[in-house]
PDB file of C-alpha atoms in Angstrom:
ATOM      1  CA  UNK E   1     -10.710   5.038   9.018  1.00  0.00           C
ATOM      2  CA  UNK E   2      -7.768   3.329   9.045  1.00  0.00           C
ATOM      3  CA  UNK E   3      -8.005   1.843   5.247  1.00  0.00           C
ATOM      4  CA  UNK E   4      -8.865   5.429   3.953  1.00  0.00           C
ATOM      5  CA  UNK E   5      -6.019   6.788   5.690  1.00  0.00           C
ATOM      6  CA  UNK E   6      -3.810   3.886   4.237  1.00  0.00           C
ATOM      7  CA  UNK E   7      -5.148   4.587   0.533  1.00  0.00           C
ATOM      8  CA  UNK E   8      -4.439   8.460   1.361  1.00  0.00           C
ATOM      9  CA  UNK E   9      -1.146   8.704   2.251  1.00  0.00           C
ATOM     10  CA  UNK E  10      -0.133   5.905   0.131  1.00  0.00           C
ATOM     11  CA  UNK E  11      -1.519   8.286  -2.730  1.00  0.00           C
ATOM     12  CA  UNK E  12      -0.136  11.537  -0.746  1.00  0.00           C
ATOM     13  CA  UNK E  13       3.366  10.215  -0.545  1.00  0.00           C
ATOM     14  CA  UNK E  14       3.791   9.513  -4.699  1.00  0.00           C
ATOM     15  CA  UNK E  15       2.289  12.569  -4.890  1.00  0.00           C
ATOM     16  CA  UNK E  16       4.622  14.605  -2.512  1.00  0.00           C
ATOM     17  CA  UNK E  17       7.539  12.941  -4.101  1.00  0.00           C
ATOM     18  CA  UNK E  18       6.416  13.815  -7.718  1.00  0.00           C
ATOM     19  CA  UNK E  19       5.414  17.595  -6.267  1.00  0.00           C
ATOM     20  CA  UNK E  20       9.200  17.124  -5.270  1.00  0.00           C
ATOM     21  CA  UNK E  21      10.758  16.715  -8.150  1.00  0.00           C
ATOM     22  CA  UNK E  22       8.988  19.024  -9.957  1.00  0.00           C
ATOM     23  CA  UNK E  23       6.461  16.956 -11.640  1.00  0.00           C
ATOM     24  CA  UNK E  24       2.456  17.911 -11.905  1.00  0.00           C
ATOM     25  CA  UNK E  25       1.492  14.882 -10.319  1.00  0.00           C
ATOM     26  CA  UNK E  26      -2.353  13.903  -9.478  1.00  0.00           C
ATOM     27  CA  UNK E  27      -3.056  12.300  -5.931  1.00  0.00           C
ATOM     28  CA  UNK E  28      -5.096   8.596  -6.847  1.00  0.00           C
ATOM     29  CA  UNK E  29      -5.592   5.535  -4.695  1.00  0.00           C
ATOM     30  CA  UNK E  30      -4.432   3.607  -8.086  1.00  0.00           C
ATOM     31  CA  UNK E  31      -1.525   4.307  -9.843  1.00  0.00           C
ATOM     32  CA  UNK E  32      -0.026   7.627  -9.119  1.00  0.00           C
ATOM     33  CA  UNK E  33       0.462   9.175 -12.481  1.00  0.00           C
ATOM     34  CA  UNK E  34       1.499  12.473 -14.125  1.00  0.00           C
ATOM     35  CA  UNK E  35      -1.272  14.480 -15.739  1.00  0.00           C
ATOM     36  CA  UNK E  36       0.283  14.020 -19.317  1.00  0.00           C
ATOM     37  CA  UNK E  37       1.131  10.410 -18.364  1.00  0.00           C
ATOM     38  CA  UNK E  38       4.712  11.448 -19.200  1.00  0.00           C
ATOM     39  CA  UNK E  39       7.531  12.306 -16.991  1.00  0.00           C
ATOM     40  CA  UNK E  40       9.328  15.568 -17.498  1.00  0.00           C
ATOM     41  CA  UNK E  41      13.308  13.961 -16.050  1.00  0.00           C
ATOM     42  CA  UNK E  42      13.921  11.071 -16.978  1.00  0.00           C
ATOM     43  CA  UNK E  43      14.656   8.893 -13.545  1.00  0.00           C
ATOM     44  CA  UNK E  44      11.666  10.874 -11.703  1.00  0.00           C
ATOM     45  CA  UNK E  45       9.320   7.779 -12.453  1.00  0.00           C
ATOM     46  CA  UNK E  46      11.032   5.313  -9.623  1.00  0.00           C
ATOM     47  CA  UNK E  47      11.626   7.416  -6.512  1.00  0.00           C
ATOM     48  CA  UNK E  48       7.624   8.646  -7.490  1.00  0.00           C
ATOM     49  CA  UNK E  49       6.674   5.125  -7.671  1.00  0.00           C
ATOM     50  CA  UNK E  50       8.575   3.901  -4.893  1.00  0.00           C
ATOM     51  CA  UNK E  51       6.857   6.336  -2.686  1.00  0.00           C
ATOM     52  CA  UNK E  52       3.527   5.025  -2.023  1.00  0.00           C
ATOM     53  CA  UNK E  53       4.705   1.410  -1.056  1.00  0.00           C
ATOM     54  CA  UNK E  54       7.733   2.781   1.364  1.00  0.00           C
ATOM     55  CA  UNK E  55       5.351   4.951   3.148  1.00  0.00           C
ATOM     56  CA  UNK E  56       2.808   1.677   3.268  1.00  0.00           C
ATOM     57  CA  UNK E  57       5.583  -0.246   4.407  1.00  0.00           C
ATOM     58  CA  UNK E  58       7.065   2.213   7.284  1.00  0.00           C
ATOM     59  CA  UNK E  59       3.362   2.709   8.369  1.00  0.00           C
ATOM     60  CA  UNK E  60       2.747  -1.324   9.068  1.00  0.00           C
ATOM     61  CA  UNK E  61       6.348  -1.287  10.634  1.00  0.00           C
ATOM     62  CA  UNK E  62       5.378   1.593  12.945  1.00  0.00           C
ATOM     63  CA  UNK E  63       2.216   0.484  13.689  1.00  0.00           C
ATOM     64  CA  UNK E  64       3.639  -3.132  14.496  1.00  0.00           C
ATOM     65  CA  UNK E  65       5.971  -1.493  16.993  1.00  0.00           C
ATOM     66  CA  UNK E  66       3.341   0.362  18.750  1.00  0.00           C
ATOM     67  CA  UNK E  67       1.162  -2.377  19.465  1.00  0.00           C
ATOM     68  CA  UNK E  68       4.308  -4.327  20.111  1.00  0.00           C
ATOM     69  CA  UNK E  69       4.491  -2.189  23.432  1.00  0.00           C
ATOM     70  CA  UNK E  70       1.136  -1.479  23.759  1.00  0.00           C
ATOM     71  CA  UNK E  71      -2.033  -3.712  24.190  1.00  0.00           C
ATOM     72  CA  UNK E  72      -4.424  -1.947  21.879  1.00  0.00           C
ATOM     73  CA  UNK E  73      -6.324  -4.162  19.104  1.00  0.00           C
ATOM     74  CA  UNK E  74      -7.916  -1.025  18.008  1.00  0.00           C
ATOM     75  CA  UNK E  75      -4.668  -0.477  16.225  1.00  0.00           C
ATOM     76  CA  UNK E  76      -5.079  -3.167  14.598  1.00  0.00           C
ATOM     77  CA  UNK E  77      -6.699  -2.057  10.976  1.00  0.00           C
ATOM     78  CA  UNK E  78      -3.858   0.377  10.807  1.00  0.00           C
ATOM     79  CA  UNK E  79      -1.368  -2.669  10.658  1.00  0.00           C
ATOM     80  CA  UNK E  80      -3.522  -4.908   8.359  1.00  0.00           C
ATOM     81  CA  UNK E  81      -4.516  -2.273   6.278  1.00  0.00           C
ATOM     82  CA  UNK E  82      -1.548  -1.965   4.877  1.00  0.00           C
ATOM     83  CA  UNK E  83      -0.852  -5.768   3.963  1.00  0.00           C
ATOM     84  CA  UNK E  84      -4.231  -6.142   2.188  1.00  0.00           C
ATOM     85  CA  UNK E  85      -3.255  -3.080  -0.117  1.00  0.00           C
ATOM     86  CA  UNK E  86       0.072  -4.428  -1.372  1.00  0.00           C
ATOM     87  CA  UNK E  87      -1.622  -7.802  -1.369  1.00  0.00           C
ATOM     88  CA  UNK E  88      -4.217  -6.481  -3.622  1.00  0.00           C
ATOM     89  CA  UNK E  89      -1.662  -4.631  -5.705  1.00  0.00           C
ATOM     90  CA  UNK E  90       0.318  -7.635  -6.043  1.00  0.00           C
ATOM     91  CA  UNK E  91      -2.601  -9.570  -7.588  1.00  0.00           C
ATOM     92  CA  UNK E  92      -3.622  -6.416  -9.781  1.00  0.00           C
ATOM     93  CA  UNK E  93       0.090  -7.007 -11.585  1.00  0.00           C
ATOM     94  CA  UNK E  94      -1.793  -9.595 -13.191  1.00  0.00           C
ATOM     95  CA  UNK E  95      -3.554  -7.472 -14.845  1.00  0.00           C
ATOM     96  CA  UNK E  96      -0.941  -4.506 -14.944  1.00  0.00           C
ATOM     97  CA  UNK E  97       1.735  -3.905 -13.217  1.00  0.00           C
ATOM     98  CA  UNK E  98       1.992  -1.369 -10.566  1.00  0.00           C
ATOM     99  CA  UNK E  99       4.270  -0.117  -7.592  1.00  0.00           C
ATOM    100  CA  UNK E 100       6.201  -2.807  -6.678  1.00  0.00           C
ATOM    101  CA  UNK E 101       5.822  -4.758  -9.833  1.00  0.00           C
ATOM    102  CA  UNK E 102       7.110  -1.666 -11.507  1.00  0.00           C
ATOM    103  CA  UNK E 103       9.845  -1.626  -9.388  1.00  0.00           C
ATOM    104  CA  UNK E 104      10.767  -5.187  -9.556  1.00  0.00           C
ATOM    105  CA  UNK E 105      10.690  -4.959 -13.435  1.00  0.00           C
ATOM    106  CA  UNK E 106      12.619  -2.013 -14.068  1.00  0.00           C
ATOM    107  CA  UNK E 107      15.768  -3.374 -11.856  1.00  0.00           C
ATOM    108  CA  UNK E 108      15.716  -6.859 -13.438  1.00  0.00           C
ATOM    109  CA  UNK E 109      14.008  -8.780 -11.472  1.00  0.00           C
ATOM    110  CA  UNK E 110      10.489 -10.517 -12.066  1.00  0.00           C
ATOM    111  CA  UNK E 111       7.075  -8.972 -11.858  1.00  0.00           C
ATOM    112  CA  UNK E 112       6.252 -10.471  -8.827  1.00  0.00           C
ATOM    113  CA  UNK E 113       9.612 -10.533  -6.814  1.00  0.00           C
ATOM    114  CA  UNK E 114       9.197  -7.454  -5.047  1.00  0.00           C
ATOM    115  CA  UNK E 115       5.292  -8.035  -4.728  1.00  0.00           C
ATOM    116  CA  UNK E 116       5.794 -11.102  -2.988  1.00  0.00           C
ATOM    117  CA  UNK E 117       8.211 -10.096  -0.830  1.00  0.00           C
ATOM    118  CA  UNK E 118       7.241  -7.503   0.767  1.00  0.00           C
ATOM    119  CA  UNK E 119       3.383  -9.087   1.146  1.00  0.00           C
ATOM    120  CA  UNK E 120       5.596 -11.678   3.483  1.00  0.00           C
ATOM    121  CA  UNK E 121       7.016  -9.393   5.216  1.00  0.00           C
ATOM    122  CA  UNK E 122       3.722  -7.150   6.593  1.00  0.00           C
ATOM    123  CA  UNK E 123       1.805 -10.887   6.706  1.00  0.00           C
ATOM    124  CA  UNK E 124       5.250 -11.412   9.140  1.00  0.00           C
ATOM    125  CA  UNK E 125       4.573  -8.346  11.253  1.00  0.00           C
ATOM    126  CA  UNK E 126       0.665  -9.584  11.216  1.00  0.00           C
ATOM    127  CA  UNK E 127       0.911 -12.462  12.425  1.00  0.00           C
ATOM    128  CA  UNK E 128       3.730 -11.485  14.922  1.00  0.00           C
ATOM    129  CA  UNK E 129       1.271  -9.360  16.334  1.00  0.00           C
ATOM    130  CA  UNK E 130      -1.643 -11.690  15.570  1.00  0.00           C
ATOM    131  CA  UNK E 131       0.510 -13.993  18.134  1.00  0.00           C
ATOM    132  CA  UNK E 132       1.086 -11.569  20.461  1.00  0.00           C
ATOM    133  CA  UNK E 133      -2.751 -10.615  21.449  1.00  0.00           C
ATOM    134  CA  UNK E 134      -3.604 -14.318  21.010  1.00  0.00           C
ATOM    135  CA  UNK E 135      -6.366 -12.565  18.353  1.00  0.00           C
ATOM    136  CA  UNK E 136      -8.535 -15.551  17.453  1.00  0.00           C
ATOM    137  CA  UNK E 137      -9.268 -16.319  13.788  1.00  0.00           C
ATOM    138  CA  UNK E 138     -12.552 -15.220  13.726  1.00  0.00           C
ATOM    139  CA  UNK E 139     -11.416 -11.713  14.884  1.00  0.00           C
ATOM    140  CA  UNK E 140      -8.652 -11.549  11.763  1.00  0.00           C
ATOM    141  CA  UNK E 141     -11.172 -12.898   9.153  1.00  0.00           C
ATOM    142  CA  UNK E 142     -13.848 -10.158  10.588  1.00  0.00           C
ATOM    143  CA  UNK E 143     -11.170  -7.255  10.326  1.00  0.00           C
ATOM    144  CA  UNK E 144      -9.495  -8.585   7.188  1.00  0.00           C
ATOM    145  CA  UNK E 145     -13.251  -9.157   5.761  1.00  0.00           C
ATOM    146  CA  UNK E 146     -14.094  -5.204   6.664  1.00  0.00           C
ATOM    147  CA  UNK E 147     -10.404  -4.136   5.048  1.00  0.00           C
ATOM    148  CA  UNK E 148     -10.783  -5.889   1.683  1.00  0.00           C
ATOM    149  CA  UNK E 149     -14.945  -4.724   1.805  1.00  0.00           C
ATOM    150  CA  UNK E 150     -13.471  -0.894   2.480  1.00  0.00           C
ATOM    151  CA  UNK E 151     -10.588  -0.860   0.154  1.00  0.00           C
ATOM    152  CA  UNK E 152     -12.923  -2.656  -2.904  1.00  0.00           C
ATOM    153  CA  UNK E 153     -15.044   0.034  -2.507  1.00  0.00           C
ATOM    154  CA  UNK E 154     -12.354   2.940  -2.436  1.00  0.00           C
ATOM    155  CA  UNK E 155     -10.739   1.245  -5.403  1.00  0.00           C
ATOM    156  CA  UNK E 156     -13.843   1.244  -7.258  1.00  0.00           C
ATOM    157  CA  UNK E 157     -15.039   4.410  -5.997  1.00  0.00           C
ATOM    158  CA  UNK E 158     -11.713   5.901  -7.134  1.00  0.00           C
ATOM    159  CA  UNK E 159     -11.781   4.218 -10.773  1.00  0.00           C
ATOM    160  CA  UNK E 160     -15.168   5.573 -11.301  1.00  0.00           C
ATOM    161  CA  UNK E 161     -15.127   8.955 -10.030  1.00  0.00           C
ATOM    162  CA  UNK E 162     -15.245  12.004 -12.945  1.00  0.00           C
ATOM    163  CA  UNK E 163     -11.591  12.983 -13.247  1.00  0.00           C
TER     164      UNK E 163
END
C-alpha cells in the first residue's frame, strides 16, 4: 500500500501542478508529461517537474517525524518507500534523465547533483529511524526487498499499460 500510494501522489502532485498552470497534463508513475509532449508557457516545465519529488520528499520527512514520536514499524514502508523511488530515479538518469536530474541540469548543475543529494538525505532520515527502533538488518533488507519487488512491478506495469 504504501509504495502505490508513493507512486500515486508522486504522479498526482506533477499532475495537480500542471492542472495548475493550465497545462493538459496526464497522471504516470514515470515521467509526468503533457499530452502533446510540449508545454503551452514557457517556465511551466520546472515547478511541474519539481512537483513529484517535493511531495516524495515532504512525505519521507513527515513520515520520519511521526515515527520519530511514535513507535510504529508499520510506518515504516511509507518512509522507505519514498527513498527507493528517487533512488531508482536517480539510476534511471542513466538512461534518461528525469525529475531531479532534470532539475539539476536545467540550473547548471550536473545530472546527478540533485539525484544524489537528496537520495542522502531520505537514506539520512532511514537510517535515523532505522537507529531509533534498533530494526535489525534482516528486517530493512525484507522491507526494502518487498519496496523495490512492488515498485518494479508498478514501473513496468505502468510502461506497458495501453495509453
Amino acid at each position: 500500500m504504501a509504495v502505490f500510494l508513493t507512486f500515486f501522489l508522486h504522479g498526482f502532485a506533477h499532475w495537480l501542478v500542471g492542472k495548475y498552470l493550465g497545462e493538459e497534463i496526464t497522471i504516470n508513475f514515470n515521467p509526468a508529461h503533457t499530452i502533446d509532449q510540449a508545454y503551452g508557457q514557457e517556465g511551466n516545465q520546472l515547478p511541474i517537474i519539481l512537483a513529484g519529488p517535493v511531495f516524495t520528499l515532504l512525505q519521507a520527512i513527515y513520515f520520519f517525524y511521526v515515527m520519530k514520536r511514535g513507535r510504529d514499524t508499520i510506518l515504516y514502508p511509507f518512509l522507505l518507500a519514498p527513498v527507493m523511488m528517487r533512488v531508482l530515479a536517480g539510476i534511471m538518469n542513466f538512461v534518461n534523465p528525469n525529475d531531479e536530474g532534470l532539475v539539476s541540469l536545467s540550473v547548471g548543475l550536473g545530472l546527478f547533483t540533485l539525484p544524489v543529494l537528496t537520495c542522502i538525505f531520505l537514506l539520512y532520515l532511514v537510517f535515523k529511524t532505522s537507529v531509533s527502533y534498533q530494526m535489525e538488518i534482516k528486517f530493512n533488507l525484507q522491507i526494502i526487498a518487498l519496496v523495490l519487488v512492488i515498485s518494479l512491478f508498478l514501473i513496468l506495469l505502468n510502461q506497458y499499460s495501453v495509453r
